[in-house]
XYZ file of C-alpha atoms in Angstrom:
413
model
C 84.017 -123.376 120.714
C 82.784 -121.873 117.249
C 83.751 -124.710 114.727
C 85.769 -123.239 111.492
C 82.173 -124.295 109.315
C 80.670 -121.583 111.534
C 82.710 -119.070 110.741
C 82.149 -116.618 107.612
C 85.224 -115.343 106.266
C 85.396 -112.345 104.844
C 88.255 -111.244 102.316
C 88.693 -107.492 102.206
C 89.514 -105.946 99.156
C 90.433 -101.862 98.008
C 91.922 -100.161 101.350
C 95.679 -98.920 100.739
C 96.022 -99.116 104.791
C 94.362 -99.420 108.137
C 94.626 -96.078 110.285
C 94.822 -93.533 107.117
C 92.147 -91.103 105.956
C 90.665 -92.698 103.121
C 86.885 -93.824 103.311
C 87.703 -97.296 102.702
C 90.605 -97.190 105.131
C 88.116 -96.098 107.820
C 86.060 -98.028 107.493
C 87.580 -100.925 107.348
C 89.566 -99.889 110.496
C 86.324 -99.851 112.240
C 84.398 -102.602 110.833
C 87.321 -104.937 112.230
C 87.328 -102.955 115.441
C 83.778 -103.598 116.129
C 83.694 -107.130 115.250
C 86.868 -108.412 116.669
C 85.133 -110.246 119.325
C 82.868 -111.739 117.142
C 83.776 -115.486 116.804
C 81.611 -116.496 113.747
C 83.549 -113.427 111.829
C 87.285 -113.649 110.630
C 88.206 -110.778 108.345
C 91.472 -110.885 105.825
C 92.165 -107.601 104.843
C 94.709 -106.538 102.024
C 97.243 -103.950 102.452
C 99.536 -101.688 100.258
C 103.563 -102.669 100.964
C 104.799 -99.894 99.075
C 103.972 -96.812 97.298
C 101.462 -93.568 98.200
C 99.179 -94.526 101.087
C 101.083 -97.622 101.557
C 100.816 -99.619 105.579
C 102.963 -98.572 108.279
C 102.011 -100.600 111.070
C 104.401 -98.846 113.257
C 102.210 -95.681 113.281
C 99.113 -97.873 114.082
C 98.099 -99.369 118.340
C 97.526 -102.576 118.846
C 99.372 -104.777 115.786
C 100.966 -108.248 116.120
C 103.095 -108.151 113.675
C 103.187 -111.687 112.334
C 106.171 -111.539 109.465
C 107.226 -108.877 107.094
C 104.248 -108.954 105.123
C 101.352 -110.183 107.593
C 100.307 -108.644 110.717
C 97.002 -109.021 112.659
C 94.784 -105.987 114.090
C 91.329 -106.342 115.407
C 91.749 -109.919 115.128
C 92.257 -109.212 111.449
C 94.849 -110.828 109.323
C 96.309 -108.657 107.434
C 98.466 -109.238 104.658
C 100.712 -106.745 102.195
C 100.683 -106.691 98.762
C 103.917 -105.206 96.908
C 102.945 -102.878 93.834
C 105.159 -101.550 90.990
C 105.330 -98.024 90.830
C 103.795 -97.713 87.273
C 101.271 -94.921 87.416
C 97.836 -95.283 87.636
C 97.911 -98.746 86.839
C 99.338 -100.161 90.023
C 95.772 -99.336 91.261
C 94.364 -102.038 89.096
C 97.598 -104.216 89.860
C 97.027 -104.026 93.463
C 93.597 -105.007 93.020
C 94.198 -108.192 90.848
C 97.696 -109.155 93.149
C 94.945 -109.254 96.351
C 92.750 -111.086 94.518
C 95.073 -114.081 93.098
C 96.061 -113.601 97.020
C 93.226 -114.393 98.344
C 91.674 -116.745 96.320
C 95.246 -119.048 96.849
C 94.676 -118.608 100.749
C 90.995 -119.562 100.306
C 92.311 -122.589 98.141
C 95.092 -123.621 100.237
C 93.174 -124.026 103.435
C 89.875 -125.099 102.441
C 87.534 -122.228 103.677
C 84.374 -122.704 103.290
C 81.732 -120.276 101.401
C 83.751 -117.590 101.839
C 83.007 -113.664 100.910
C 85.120 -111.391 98.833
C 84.597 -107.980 99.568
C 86.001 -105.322 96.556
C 85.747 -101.825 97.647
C 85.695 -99.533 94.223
C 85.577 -100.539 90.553
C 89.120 -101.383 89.388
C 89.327 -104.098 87.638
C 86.189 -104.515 85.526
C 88.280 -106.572 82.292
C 89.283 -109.158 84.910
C 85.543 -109.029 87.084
C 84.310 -112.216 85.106
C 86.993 -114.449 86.015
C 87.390 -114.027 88.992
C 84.011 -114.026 89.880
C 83.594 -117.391 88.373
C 87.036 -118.606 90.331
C 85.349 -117.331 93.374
C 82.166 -119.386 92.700
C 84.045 -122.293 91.699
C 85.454 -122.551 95.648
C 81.921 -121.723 96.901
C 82.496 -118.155 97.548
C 80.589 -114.535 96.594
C 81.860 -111.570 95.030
C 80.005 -108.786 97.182
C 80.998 -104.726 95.665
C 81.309 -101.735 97.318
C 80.499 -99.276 94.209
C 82.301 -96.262 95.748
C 80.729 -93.221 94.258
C 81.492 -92.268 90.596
C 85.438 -92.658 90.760
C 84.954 -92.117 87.147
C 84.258 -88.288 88.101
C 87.639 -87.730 89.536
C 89.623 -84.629 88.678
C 93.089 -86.333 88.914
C 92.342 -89.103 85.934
C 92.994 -88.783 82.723
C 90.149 -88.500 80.200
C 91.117 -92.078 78.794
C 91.110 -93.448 82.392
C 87.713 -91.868 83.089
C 86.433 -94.158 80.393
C 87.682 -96.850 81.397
C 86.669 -96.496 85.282
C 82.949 -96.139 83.889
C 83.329 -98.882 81.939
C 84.962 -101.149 84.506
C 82.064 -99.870 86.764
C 79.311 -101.814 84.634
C 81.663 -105.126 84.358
C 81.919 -105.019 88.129
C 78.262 -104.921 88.794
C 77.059 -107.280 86.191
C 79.818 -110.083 88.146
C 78.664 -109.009 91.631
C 76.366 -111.264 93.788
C 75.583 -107.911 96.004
C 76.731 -104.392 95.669
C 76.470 -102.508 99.234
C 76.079 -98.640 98.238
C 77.110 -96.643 101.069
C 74.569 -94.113 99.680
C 71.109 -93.888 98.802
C 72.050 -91.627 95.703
C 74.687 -94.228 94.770
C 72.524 -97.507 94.687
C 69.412 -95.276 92.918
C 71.980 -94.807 90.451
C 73.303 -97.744 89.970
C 69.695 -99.260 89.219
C 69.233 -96.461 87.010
C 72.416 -96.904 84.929
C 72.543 -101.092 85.118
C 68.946 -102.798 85.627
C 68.651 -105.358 82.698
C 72.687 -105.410 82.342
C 73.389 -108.220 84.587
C 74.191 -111.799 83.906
C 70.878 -113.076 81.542
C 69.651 -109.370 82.212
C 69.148 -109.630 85.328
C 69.199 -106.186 87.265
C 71.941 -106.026 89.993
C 71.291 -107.029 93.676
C 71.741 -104.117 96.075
C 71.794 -102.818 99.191
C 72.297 -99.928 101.269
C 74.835 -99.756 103.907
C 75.954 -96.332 104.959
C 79.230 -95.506 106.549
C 79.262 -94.400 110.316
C 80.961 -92.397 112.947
C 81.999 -92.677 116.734
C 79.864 -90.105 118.995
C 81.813 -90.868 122.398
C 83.797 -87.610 122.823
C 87.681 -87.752 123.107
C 88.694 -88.926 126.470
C 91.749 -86.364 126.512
C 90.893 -83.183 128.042
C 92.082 -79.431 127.070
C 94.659 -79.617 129.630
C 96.004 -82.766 128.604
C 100.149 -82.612 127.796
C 99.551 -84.020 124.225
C 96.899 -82.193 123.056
C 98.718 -78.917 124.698
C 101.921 -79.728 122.760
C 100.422 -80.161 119.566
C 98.798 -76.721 119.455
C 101.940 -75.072 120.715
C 104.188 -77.174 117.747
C 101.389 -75.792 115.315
C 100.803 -72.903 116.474
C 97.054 -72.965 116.804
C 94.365 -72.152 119.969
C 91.136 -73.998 120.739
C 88.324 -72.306 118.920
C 90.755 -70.309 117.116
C 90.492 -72.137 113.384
C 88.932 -74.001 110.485
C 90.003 -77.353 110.216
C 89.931 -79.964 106.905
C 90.642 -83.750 107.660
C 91.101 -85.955 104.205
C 93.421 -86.677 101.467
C 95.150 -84.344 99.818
C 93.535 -84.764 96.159
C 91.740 -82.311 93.654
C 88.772 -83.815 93.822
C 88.408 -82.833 97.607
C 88.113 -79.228 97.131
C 91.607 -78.288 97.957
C 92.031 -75.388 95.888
C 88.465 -73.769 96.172
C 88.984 -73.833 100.015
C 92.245 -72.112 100.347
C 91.900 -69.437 97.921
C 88.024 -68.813 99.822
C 90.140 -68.912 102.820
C 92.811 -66.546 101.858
C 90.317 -63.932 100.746
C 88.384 -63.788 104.208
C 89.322 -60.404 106.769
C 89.368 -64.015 109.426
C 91.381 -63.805 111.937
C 91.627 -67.757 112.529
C 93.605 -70.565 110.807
C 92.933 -72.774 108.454
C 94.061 -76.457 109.607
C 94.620 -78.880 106.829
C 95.181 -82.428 108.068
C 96.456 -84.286 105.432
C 98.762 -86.913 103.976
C 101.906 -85.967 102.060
C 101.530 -85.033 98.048
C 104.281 -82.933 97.057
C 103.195 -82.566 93.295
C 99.681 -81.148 94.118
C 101.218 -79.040 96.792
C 103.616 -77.333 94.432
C 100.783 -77.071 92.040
C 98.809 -75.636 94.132
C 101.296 -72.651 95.940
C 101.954 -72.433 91.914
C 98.309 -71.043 91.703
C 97.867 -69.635 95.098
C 100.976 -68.249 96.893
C 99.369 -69.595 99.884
C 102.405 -69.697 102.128
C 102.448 -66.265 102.213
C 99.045 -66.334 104.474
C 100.267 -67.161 107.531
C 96.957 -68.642 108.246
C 96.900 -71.547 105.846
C 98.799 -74.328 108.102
C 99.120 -77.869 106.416
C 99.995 -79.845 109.730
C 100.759 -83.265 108.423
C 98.817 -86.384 109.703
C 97.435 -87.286 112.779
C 97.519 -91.045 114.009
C 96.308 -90.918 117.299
C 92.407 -91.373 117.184
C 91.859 -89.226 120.298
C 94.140 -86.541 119.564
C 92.397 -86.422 116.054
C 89.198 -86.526 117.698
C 89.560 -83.388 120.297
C 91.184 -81.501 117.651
C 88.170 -81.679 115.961
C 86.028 -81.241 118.730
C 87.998 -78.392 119.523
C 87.925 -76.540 115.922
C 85.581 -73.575 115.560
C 84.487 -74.733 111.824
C 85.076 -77.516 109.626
C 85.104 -77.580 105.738
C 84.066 -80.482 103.982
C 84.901 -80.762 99.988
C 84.607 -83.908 99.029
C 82.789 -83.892 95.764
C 83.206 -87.380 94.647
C 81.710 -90.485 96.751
C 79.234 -91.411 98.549
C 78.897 -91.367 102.650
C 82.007 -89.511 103.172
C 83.673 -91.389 106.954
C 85.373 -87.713 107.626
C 82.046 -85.421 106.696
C 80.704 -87.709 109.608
C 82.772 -87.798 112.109
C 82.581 -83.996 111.585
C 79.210 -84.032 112.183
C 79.480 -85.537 115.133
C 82.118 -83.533 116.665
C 82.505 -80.227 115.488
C 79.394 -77.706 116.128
C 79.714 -75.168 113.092
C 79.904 -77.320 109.430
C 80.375 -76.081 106.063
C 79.953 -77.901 103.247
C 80.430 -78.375 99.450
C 76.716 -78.435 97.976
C 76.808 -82.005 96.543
C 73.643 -84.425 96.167
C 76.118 -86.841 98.772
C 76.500 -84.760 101.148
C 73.103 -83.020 101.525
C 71.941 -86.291 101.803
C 74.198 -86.814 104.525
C 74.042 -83.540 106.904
C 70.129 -82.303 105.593
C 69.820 -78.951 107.158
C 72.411 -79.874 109.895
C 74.925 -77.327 108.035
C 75.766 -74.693 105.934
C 76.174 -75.268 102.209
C 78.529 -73.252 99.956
C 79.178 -73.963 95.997
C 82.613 -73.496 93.796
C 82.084 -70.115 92.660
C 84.309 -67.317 93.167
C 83.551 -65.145 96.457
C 80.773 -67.479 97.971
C 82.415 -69.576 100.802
C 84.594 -66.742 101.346
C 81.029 -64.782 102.187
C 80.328 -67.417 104.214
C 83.294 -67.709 106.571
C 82.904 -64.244 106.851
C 79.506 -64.641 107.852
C 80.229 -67.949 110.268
C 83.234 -65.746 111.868
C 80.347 -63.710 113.340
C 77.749 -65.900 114.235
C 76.467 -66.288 117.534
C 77.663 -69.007 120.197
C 74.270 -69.978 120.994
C 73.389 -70.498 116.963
C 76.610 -72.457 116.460
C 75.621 -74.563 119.867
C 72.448 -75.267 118.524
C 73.233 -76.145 114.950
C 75.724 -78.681 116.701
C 73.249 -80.492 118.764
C 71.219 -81.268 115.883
C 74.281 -82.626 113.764
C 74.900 -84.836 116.682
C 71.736 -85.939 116.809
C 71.382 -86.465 113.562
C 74.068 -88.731 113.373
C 73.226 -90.885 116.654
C 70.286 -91.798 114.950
C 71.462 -92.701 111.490
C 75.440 -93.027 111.281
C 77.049 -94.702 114.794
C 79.608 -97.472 113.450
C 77.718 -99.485 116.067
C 74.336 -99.563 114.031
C 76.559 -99.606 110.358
C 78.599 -102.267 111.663
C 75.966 -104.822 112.939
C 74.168 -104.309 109.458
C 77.231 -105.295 108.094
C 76.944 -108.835 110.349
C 73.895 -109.461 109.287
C 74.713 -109.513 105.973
C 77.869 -111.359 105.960
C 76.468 -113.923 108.579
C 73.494 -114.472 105.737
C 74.900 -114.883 102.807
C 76.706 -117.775 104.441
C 73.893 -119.616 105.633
């Protein structure tokens, strides 16, 4: 039997909720899925009670729901942190509530050299104390950097300071930051080297995030997958398909107006959770429920379902411009053939010459799905077989997740 000293527990820290479409959602989904069995691993993951992106474990297979606010999933414990709806700060709020959270559970039962885990840079004033509260019961603060949320669209010009700002607090009182891009932890030596604690430069590493290849075990025929394309109204091979939240920053707006000036006779599928205020902002700009073809289709839960509807789309889009390895631009690659991409430093590093690249500017992605509406089966096939093996070679959650053992299990021992 593994004794408790040989387990390393690690305190999750940034994810709104297990099953959504965030990156850190993903992959924190996954990281507990592939290491549930693992005995010298026990993961505590915080959760969102309330509020946009909050839980619902009733949408999610496989919980145990232990009370209200704790459940378990992978073998996980997960527990739910209530935040005040007060703007943009309950981000930060959420972030310090898990924190006091977990360092009371890590108090209260005596676990030994544990690992705290903060996905994104939040809460940069408050970094120094609770790094040293962390150190104090033998634990590390590792950081997941997230890339540049500092550049995002939605903030305010204010916030945007203070995200860059809270950025260099957080890596200074980090004992590892795990870049899930190789553009991310360049620049994070560039920006930070000599600005750690005594000048030291930050310690880093380079984790990626990571995608399942196995294909979706439902076929065509299957009564789900059938109903779900008759309720949308939408054929196999028959449309371009989006998966990701619904935020500015994402490439919303550049993708439908493209779309809408196309001569395509396909749809354009937009999977996505539920923002009324940049939906009306955007049909504001747009008018885009007067195409026909622009279908936002809500969420989709069900990890095969989601997984043959890409498999079964004749493009995807990708427009994340913010961040580093994108979960969804992955998965994408792994799935769909044809790929078409925002021209970002992230992404090229991602996909290399695995798909097609388009930029912001008026008229140029609506060339292209022009030009993709007529391109050949066999180059589409082909352009597919690379992406996928592409990403068996550098992205499977398998290889991502196992790196992600071996540095948890060391920095305990």
């Amino acid at each position: 039997m593994c004794q408790e000293r040989d387990v390393q527990h690690v305190y999750c820290i940034g994810a709104k909720s297990l099953g959504a479409y965030g990156g850190y959602e993903t992959f924190i989904y996954k990281l507990t899925e592939y290491h549930q069995n693992k005995r010298n691993l026990k993961y505590h993951v915080a959760c969102k009670a309330n509020g946009n992106g909050c839980m619902d474990e009733t949408k999610v297979k496989g919980i145990n729901r232990i009370s209200a606010h704790e459940f378990e999933l992978h073998n996980a414990r997960c527990f739910k942190i209530n935040v005040p709806q007060i703007g943009s700060v309950q981000a930060i709020y959420y972030d310090l509530a898990a924190l006091m959270a977990c360092c009371k559970h890590i108090r209260k039962n005596h676990i030994p050299h544990p690992i705290v885990y903060i996905m994104a840079c939040r809460i940069g004033p408050f970094a120094g104390y609770f790094y040293r509260e962390i150190h104090k019961l033998g634990g590390s603060v590792f950081l997941n950097p997230d890339g540049h949320e500092w550049l995002r669209s939605k903030w305010h010009v204010l916030i945007r300071k203070y995200w860059k700002l809270s950025e260099q607090i957080m890596v200074k009182y980090c004992d590892l930051a795990i870049c899930d891009s190789v553009n991310i932890e360049r620049y994070i030596h560039e920006c930070y080297d000599g600005k750690g604690i005594k000048g030291q430069n930050p310690k880093t590493t380079f984790i990626a995030y990571g995608a399942d290849l196995a294909r979706s075990k439902l076929r065509d025929s299957d009564e789900k997958l059938v109903n779900w394309y008759k309720e949308k109204n939408v054929a196999k091979k028959n449309y371009y398909l989006v998966v990701g939240r619904f935020v500015p920053e994402n490439s919303f707006e550049v993708m439908i107006r493209e779309f809408m000036k196309t001569k395509s006779k396909k749809d354009f599928v937009i999977i996505t959770n539920e923002n009324s205020k940049f939906l009306n902002e955007l049909e504001k700009k747009l008018h885009f429920k007067n195409d026909k073809r622009i279908k936002f289709v809500g969420t989709v839960y069900d990890q095969e379902l989601l997984k043959k509807i890409r498999e079964n789309a004749y493009a995807y889009f990708h427009g994340h411009t913010v961040g580093g390895t994108n979960p969804s631009l992955i998965e994408a690659l792994g799935s769909t053939d044809l790929n078409l991409l925002v021209d970002v430093s992230f992404n090229k590093e991602v996909a290399k010459d695995c798909a097609m690249y388009w930029n912001q500017s008026p008229g140029i992605l609506a060339k292209m799905i022009d030009k993709a509406d007529q391109m050949k089966q066999k180059e589409i096939t082909e352009m597919g077989s690379k992406a996928k093996k592409h990403v068996a070679e550098n992205y499977t959650w398998e290889k991502i997740c196992r790196q992600y053992e071996n540095v948890f299990v060391n920095a305990g021992n």
